[in-house]
CSV table of C-alpha atoms (C1' of nucleotides) in Angstrom, one decimal:
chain,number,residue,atom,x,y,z
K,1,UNK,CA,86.2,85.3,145.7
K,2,UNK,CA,88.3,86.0,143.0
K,3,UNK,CA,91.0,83.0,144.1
K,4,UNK,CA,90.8,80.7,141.0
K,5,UNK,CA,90.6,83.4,138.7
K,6,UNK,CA,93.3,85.9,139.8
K,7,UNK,CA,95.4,82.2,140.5
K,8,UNK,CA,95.5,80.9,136.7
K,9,UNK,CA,96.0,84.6,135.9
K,10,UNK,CA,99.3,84.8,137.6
K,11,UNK,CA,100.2,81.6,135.7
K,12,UNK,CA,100.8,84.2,132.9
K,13,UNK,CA,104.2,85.3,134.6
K,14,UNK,CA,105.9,81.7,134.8
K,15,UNK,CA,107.1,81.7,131.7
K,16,UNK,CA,105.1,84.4,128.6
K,17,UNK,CA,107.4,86.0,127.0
K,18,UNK,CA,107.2,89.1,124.7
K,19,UNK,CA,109.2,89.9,121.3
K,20,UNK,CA,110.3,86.1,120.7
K,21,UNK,CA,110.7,85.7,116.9
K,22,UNK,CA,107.2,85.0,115.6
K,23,UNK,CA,108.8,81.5,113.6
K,24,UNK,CA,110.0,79.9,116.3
K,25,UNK,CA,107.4,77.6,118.7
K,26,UNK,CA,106.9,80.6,121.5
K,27,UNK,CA,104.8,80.0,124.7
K,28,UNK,CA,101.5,80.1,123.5
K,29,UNK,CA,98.9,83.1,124.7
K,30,UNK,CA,97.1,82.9,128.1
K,31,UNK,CA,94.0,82.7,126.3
K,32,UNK,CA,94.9,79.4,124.1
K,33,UNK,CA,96.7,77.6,127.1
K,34,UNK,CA,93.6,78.3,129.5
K,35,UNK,CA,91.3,77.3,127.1
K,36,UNK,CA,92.9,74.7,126.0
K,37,UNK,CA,93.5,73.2,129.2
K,38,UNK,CA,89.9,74.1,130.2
K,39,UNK,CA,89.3,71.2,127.3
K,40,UNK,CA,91.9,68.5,129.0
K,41,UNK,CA,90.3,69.0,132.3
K,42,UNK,CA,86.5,68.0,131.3
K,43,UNK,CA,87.7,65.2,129.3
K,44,UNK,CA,89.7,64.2,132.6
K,45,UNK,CA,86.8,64.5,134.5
K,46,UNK,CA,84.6,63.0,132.0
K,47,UNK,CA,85.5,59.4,132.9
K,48,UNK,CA,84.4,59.7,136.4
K,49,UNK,CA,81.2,61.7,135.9
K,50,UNK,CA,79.6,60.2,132.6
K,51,UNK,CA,77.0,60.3,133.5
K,52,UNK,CA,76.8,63.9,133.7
K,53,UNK,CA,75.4,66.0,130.4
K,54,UNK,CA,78.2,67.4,128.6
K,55,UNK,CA,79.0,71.4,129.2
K,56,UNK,CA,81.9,71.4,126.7
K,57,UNK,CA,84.1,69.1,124.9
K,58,UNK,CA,86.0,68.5,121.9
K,59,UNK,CA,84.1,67.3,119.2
K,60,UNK,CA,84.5,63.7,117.5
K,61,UNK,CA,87.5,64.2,115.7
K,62,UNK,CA,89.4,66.4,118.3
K,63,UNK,CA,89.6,69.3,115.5
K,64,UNK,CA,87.3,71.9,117.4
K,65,UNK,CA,85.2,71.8,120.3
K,66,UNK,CA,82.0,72.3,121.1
K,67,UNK,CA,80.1,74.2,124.0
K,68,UNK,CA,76.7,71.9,124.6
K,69,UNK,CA,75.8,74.3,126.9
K,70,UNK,CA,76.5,78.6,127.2
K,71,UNK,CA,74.9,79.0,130.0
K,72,UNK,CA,76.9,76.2,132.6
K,73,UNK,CA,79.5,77.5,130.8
K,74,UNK,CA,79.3,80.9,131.0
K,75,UNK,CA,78.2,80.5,135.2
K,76,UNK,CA,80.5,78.1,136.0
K,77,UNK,CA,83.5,77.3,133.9
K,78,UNK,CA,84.8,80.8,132.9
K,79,UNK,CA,85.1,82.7,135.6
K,80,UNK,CA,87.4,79.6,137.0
K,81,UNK,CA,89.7,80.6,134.0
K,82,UNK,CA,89.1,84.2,132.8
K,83,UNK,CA,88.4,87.6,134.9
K,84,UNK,CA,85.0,87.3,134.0
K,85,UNK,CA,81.3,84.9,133.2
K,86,UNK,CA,80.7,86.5,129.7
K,87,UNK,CA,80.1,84.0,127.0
K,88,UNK,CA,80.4,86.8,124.4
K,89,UNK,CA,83.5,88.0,125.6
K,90,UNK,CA,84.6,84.4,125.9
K,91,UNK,CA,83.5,84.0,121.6
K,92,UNK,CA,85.4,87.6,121.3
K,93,UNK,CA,88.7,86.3,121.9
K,94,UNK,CA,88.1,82.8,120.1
K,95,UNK,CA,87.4,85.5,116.9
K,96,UNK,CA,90.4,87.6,118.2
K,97,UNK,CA,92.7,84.8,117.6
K,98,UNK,CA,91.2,83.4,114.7
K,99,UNK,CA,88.7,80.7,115.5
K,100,UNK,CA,85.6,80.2,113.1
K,101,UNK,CA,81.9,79.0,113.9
K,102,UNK,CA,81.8,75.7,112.1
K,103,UNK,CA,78.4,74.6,113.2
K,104,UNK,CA,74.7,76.7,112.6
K,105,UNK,CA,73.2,74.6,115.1
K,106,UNK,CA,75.3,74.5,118.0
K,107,UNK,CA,78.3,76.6,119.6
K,108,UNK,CA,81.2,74.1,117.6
K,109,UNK,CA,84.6,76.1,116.9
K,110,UNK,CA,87.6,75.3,115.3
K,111,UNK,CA,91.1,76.3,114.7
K,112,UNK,CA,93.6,75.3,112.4
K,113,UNK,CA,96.4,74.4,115.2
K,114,UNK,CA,94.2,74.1,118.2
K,115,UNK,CA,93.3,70.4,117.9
K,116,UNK,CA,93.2,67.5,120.6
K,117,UNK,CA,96.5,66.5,121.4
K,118,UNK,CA,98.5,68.7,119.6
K,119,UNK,CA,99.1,71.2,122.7
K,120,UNK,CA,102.5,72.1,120.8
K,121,UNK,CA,101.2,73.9,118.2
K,122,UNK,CA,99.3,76.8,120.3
K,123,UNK,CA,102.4,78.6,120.5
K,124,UNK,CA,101.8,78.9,116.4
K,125,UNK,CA,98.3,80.7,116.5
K,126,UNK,CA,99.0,84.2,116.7
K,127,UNK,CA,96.1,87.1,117.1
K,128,UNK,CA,94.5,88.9,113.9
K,129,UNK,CA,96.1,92.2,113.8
K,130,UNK,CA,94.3,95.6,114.2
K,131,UNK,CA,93.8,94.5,117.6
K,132,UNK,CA,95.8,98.1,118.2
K,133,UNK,CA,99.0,96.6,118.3
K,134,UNK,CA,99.0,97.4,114.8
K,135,UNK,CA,98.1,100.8,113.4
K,136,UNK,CA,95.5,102.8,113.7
K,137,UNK,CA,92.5,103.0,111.1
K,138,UNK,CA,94.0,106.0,109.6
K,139,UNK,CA,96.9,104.6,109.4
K,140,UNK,CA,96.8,101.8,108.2
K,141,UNK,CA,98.0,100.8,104.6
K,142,UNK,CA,96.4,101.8,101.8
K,143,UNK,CA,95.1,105.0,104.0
K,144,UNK,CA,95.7,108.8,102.6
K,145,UNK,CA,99.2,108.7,104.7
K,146,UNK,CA,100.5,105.7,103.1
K,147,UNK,CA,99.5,107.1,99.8
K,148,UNK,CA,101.5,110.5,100.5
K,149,UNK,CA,104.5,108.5,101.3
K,150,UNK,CA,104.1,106.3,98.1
K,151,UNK,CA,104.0,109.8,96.2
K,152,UNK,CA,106.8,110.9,98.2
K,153,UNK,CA,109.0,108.0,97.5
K,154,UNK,CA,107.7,108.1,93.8
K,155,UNK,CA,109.0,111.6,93.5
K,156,UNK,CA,112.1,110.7,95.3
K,157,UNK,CA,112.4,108.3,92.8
K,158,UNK,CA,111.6,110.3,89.7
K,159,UNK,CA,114.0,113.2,90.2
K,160,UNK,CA,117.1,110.2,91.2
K,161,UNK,CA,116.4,108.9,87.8
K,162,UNK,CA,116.5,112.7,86.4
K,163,UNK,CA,118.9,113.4,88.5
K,164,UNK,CA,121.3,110.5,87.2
K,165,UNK,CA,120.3,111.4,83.3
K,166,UNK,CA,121.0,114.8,84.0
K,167,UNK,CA,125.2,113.9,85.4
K,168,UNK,CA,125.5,111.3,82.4
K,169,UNK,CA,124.7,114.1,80.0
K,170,UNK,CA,126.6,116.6,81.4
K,171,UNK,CA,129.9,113.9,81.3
K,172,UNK,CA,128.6,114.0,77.5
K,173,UNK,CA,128.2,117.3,77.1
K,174,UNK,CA,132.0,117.8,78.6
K,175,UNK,CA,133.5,115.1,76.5
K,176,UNK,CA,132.3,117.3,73.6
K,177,UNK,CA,133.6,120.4,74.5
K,178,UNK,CA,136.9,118.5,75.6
K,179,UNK,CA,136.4,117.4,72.0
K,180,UNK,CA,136.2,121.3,70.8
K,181,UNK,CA,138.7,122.3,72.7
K,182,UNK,CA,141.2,119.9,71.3
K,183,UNK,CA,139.8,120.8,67.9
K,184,UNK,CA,140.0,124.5,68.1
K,185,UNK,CA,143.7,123.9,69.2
K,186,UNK,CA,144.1,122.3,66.0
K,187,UNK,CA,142.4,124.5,64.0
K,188,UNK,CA,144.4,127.3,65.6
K,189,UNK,CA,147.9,125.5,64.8
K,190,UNK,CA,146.8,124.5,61.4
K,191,UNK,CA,145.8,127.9,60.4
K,192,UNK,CA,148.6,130.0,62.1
K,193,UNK,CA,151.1,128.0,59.3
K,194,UNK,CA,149.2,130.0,57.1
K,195,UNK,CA,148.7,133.6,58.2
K,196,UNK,CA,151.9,133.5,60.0
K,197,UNK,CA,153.8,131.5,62.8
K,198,UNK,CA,152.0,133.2,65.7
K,199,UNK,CA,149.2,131.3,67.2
K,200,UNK,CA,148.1,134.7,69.3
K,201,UNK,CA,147.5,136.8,65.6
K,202,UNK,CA,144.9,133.7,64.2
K,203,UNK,CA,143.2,133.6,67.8
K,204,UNK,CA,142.4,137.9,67.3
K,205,UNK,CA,140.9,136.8,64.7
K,206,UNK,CA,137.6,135.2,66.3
Z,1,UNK,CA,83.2,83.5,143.0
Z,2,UNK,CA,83.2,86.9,141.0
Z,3,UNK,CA,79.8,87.7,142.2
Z,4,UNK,CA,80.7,91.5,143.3
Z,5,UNK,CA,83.7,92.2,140.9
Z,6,UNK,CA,81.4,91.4,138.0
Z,7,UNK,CA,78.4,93.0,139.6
Z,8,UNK,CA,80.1,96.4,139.8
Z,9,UNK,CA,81.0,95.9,135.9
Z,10,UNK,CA,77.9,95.6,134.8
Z,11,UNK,CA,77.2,98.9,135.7
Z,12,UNK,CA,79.0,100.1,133.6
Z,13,UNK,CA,76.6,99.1,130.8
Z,14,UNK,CA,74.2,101.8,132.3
Z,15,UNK,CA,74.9,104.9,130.9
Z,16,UNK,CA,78.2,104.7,129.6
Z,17,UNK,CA,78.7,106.7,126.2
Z,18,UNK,CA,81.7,106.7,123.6
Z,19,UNK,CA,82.4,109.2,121.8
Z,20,UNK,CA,80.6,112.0,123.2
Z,21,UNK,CA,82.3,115.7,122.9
Z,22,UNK,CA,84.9,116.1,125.6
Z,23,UNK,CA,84.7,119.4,126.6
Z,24,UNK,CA,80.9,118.6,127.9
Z,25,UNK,CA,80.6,116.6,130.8
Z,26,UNK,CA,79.9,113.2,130.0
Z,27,UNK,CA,79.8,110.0,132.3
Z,28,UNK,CA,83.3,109.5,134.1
Z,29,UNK,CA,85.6,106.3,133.0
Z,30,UNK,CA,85.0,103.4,134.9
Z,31,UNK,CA,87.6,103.5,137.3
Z,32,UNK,CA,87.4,106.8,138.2
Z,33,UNK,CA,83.4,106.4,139.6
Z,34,UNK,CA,84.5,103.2,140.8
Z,35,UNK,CA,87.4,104.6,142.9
Z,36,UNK,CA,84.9,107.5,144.1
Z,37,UNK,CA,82.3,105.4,145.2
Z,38,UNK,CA,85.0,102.9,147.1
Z,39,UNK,CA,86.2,106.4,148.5
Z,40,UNK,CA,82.2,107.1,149.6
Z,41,UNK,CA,81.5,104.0,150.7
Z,42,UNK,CA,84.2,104.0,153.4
Z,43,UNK,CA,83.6,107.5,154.2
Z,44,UNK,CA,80.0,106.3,155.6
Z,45,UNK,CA,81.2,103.3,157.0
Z,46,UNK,CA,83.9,105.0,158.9
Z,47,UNK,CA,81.3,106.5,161.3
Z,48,UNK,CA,79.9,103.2,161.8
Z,49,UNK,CA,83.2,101.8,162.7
Z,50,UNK,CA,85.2,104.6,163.7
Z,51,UNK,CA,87.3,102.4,166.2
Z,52,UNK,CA,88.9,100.2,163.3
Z,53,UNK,CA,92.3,101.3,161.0
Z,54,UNK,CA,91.5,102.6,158.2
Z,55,UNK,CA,92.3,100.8,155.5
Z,56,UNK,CA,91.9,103.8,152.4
Z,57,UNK,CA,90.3,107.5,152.9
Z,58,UNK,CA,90.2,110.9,151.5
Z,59,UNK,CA,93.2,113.0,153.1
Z,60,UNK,CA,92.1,115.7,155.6
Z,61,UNK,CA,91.4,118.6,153.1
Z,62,UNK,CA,90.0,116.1,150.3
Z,63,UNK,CA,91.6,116.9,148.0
Z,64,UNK,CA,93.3,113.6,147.2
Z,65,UNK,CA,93.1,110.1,149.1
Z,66,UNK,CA,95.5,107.8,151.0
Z,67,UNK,CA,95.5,103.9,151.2
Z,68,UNK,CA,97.0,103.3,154.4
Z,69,UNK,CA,97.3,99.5,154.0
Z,70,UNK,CA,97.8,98.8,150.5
Z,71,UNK,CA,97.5,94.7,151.8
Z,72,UNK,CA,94.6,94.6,153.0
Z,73,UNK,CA,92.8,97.7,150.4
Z,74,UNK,CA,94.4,95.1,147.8
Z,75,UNK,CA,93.1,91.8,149.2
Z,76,UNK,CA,90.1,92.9,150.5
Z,77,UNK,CA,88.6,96.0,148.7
Z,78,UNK,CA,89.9,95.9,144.9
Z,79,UNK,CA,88.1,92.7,143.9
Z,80,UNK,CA,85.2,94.0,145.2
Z,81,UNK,CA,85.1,96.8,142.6
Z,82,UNK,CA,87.6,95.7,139.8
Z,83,UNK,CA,88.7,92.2,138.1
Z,84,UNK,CA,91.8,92.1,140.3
Z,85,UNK,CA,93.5,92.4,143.6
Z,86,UNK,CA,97.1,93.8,142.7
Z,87,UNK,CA,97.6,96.6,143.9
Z,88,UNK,CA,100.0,97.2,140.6
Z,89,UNK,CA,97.6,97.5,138.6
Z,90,UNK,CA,95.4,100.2,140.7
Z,91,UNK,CA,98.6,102.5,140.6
Z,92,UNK,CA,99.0,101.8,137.0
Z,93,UNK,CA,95.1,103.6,136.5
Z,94,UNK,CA,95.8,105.7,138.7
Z,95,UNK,CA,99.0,107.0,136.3
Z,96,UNK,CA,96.5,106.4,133.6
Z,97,UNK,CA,94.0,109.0,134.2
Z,98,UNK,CA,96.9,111.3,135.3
Z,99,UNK,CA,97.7,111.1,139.1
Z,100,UNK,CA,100.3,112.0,141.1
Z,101,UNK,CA,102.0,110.2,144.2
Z,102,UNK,CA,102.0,113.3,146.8
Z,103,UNK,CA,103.6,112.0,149.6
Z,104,UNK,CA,107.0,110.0,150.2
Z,105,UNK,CA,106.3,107.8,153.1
Z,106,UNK,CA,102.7,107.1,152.4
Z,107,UNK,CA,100.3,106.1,149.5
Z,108,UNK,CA,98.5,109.0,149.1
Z,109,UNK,CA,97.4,110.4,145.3
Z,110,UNK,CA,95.4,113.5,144.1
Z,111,UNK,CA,94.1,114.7,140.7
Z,112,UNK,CA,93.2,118.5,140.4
Z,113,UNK,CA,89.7,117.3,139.3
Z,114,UNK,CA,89.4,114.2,142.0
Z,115,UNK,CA,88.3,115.7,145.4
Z,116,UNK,CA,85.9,114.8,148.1
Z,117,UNK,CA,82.6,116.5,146.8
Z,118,UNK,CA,83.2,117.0,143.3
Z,119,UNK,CA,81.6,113.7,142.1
Z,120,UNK,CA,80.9,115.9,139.1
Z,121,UNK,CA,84.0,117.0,138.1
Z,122,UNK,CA,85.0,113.4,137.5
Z,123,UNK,CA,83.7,113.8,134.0
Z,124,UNK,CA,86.6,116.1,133.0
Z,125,UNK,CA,89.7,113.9,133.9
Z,126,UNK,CA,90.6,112.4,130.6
Z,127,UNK,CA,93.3,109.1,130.0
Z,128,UNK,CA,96.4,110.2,129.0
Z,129,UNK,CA,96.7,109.5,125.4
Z,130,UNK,CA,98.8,106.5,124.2
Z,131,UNK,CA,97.5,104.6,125.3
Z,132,UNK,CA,96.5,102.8,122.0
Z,133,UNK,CA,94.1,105.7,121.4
Z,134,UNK,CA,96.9,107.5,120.0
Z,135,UNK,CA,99.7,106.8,117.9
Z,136,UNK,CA,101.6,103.1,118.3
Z,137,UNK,CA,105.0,104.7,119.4
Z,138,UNK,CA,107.1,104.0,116.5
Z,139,UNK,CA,104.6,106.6,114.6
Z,140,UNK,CA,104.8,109.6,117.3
Z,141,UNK,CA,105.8,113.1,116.4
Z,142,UNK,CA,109.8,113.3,116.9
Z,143,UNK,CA,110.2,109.6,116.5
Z,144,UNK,CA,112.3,107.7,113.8
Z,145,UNK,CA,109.5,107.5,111.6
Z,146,UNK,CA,109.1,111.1,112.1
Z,147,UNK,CA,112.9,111.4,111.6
Z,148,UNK,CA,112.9,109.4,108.5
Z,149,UNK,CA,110.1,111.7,106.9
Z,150,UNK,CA,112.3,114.5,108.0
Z,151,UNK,CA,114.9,113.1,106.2
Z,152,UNK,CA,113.2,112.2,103.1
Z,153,UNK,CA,112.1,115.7,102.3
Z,154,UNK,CA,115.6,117.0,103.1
Z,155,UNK,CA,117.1,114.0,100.5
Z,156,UNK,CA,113.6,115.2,98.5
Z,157,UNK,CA,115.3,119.0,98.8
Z,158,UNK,CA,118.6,118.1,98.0
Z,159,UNK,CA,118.1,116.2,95.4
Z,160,UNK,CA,115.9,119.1,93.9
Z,161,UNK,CA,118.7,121.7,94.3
Z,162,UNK,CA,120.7,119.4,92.7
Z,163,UNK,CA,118.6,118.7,89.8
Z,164,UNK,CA,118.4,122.7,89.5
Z,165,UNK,CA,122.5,123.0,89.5
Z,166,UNK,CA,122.8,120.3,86.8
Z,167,UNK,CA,120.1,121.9,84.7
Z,168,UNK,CA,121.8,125.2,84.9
Z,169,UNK,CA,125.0,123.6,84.1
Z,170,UNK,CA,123.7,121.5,81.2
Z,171,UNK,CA,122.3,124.6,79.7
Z,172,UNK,CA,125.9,126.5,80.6
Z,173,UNK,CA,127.6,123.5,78.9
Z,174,UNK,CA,125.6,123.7,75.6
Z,175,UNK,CA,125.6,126.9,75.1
Z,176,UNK,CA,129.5,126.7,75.7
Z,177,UNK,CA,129.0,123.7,72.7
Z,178,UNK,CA,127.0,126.3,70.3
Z,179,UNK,CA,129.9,128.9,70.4
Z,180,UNK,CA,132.9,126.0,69.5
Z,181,UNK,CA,130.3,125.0,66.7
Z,182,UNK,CA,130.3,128.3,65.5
Z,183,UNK,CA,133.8,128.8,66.2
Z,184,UNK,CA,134.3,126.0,64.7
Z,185,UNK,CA,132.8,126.8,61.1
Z,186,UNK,CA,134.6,129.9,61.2
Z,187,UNK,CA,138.0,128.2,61.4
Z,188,UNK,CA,136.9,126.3,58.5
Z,189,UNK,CA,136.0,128.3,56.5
Z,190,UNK,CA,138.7,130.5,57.6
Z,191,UNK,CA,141.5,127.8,56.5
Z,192,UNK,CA,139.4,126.7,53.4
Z,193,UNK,CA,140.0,130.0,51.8
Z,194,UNK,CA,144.0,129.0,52.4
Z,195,UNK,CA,143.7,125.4,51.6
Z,196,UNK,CA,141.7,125.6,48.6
Z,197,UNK,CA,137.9,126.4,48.3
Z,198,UNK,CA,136.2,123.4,49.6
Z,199,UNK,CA,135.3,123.4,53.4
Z,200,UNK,CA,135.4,119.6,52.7
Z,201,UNK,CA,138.5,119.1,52.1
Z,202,UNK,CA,139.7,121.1,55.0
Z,203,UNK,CA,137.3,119.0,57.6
Z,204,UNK,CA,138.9,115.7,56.4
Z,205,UNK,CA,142.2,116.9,57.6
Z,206,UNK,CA,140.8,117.0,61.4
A,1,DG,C1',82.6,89.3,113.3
A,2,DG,C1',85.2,92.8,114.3
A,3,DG,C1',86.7,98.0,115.5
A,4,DA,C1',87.8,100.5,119.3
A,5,DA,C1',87.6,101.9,124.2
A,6,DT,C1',88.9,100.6,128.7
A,7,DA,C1',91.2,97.3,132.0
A,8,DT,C1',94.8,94.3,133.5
A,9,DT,C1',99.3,92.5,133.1
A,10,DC,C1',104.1,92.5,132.2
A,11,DC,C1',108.2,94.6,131.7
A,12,DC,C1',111.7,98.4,131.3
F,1,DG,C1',106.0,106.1,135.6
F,2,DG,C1',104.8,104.6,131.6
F,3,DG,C1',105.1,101.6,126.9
F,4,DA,C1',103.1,97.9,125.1
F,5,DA,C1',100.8,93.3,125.0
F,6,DT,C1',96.8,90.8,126.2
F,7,DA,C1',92.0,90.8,128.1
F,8,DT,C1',87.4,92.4,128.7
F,9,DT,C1',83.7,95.3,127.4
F,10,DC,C1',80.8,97.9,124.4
F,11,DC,C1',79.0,98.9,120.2
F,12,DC,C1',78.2,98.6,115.1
DNA sequence: GGGAATATTCCC
DNA sequence: GGGAATATTCCC
């Protein structure tokens, strides 16, 4: 039973590695590599058995690659590379990592960096987020908590600015009383050579 | 190939319900019916072949189960009801849905609401959460994020006593500035009656 | 197409 | 044991 299947899956622990830096070339995703190499296999196989009708290829240019026909596919191809013979689920994870339908008539997909010959850049197509690796629906951005923290960090904000105004003009405020101060002294001095050498009488009075 | 495996997940498509209330009993998780009926099915067989090892059963009192050779349970009896054959990754639903290891020297598990003859209470035995179902862990209650929220309403807090304080103060500091202003007129008014009549001419000497 | 639940794998 | 990534299923 299960032999081919579970065999390509344990491929995955060779050499995938989690929490490589997402710029570097990384091993690509099971998914990718199997189908990918799914693709090199019935081209390989395609020179001795032409005669055969096609069940899945690349197309033309080697940009995408089409599936002539779901249900061979689906029966016998998958299960030979995934736990399971679900076309849908198959078109699920082709979505998941960003593949687009580029045909109306027939089952033609396409990616970006997933072209014939270019094996290398696999490792480059990552998976659409929200898979639940990234947050939940209510919390993702632009969701109520999000917009609580904004107001948070606006109001954070707001009372640092306040905050700083409120120190610059109390150093104001203090440079004018320091300004007083010296003032009054003056005053004081002047106005005791008037009503009498004593600084104490002038001060009684204010 | 996956013929069985496959088989036994279509049935799942049968009555299977999300989101249904979960206090009233609603159709048990996959595994848990499948792990059951595995459970069942050698229960009867066992009478029919009573002189073989048993490879998995229900412990004496059912109230829990044993695998008594996890090789051949693995090899021989997982495919046939899930999408693998590790044993690795029965234990790991089995800690999913909340079971405990009871025994040292032998496989044997039990759930308070998974025992022989209680098909019904299977229904009750919820995942543990995070799963994915819950928060990613970087957002769960008493983690940094949670932390760093903490910490912004205490900054939030601090900065508003603060901003109180400095208020206070300013006020403090200008009423301190009113009194030398009118301190201030007095003293010149005060020395203008000795320097000569104009309040003027007194200010220019400061 | 894609959100979300469950399953399987991988790793600590 | 359990967190987290990927895979498969189910449903809208």
């Amino acid at each position: 039973m299960a032999a081919a299947a579970v065999g390509t899956a344990e491929d995955r622990t060779i050499s995938r590695k989690i929490g490589q830096p997402p710029t570097r070339t990384k091993c690509p995703a099971p998914f990718l590599l199997k189908t990918y190499e799914l693709l090199e296999f019935v081209e390989e196989e395609e020179e001795n058995y032409s005669g055969k009708n096609k069940v899945i290829s690349w197309n033309e240019e080697g940009t995408g690659f089409v599936v002539w026909s779901p249900a061979e596919f689906s029966e016998l191809m998958l299960p030979k590379y995934f736990k399971h013979n679900n076309f849908s689920s198959f078109i699920r994870q082709l979505n998941t990592y960003g593949f687009k339908k580029v045909a109306s008539k027939r089952w033609e997909f396409s990616h970006e960096k997933f072209k014939r010959g270019s094996k290398h850049l696999l490792g480059k197509i990552t998976r659409k987020k929200s898979d639940s690796s990234a947050f939940p629906a209510y919390l993702k951005p632009s969701d109520h908590i999000m917009a609580a923290k904004e107001e948070n960090n606006i109001t954070l904000q707001l009372l640092m600015e306040e905050n700083q105004n409120l120190r610059k003009e109390r150093l104001e405020l203090q440079m004018q009383i320091a300004h007083f101060k010296t003032l009054e002294t003056k005053l004081m001095d002047c106005l005791s050579q008037y009503v009498g050498n004593q600084h104490n009488k002038v001060r009684r009075l204010f």
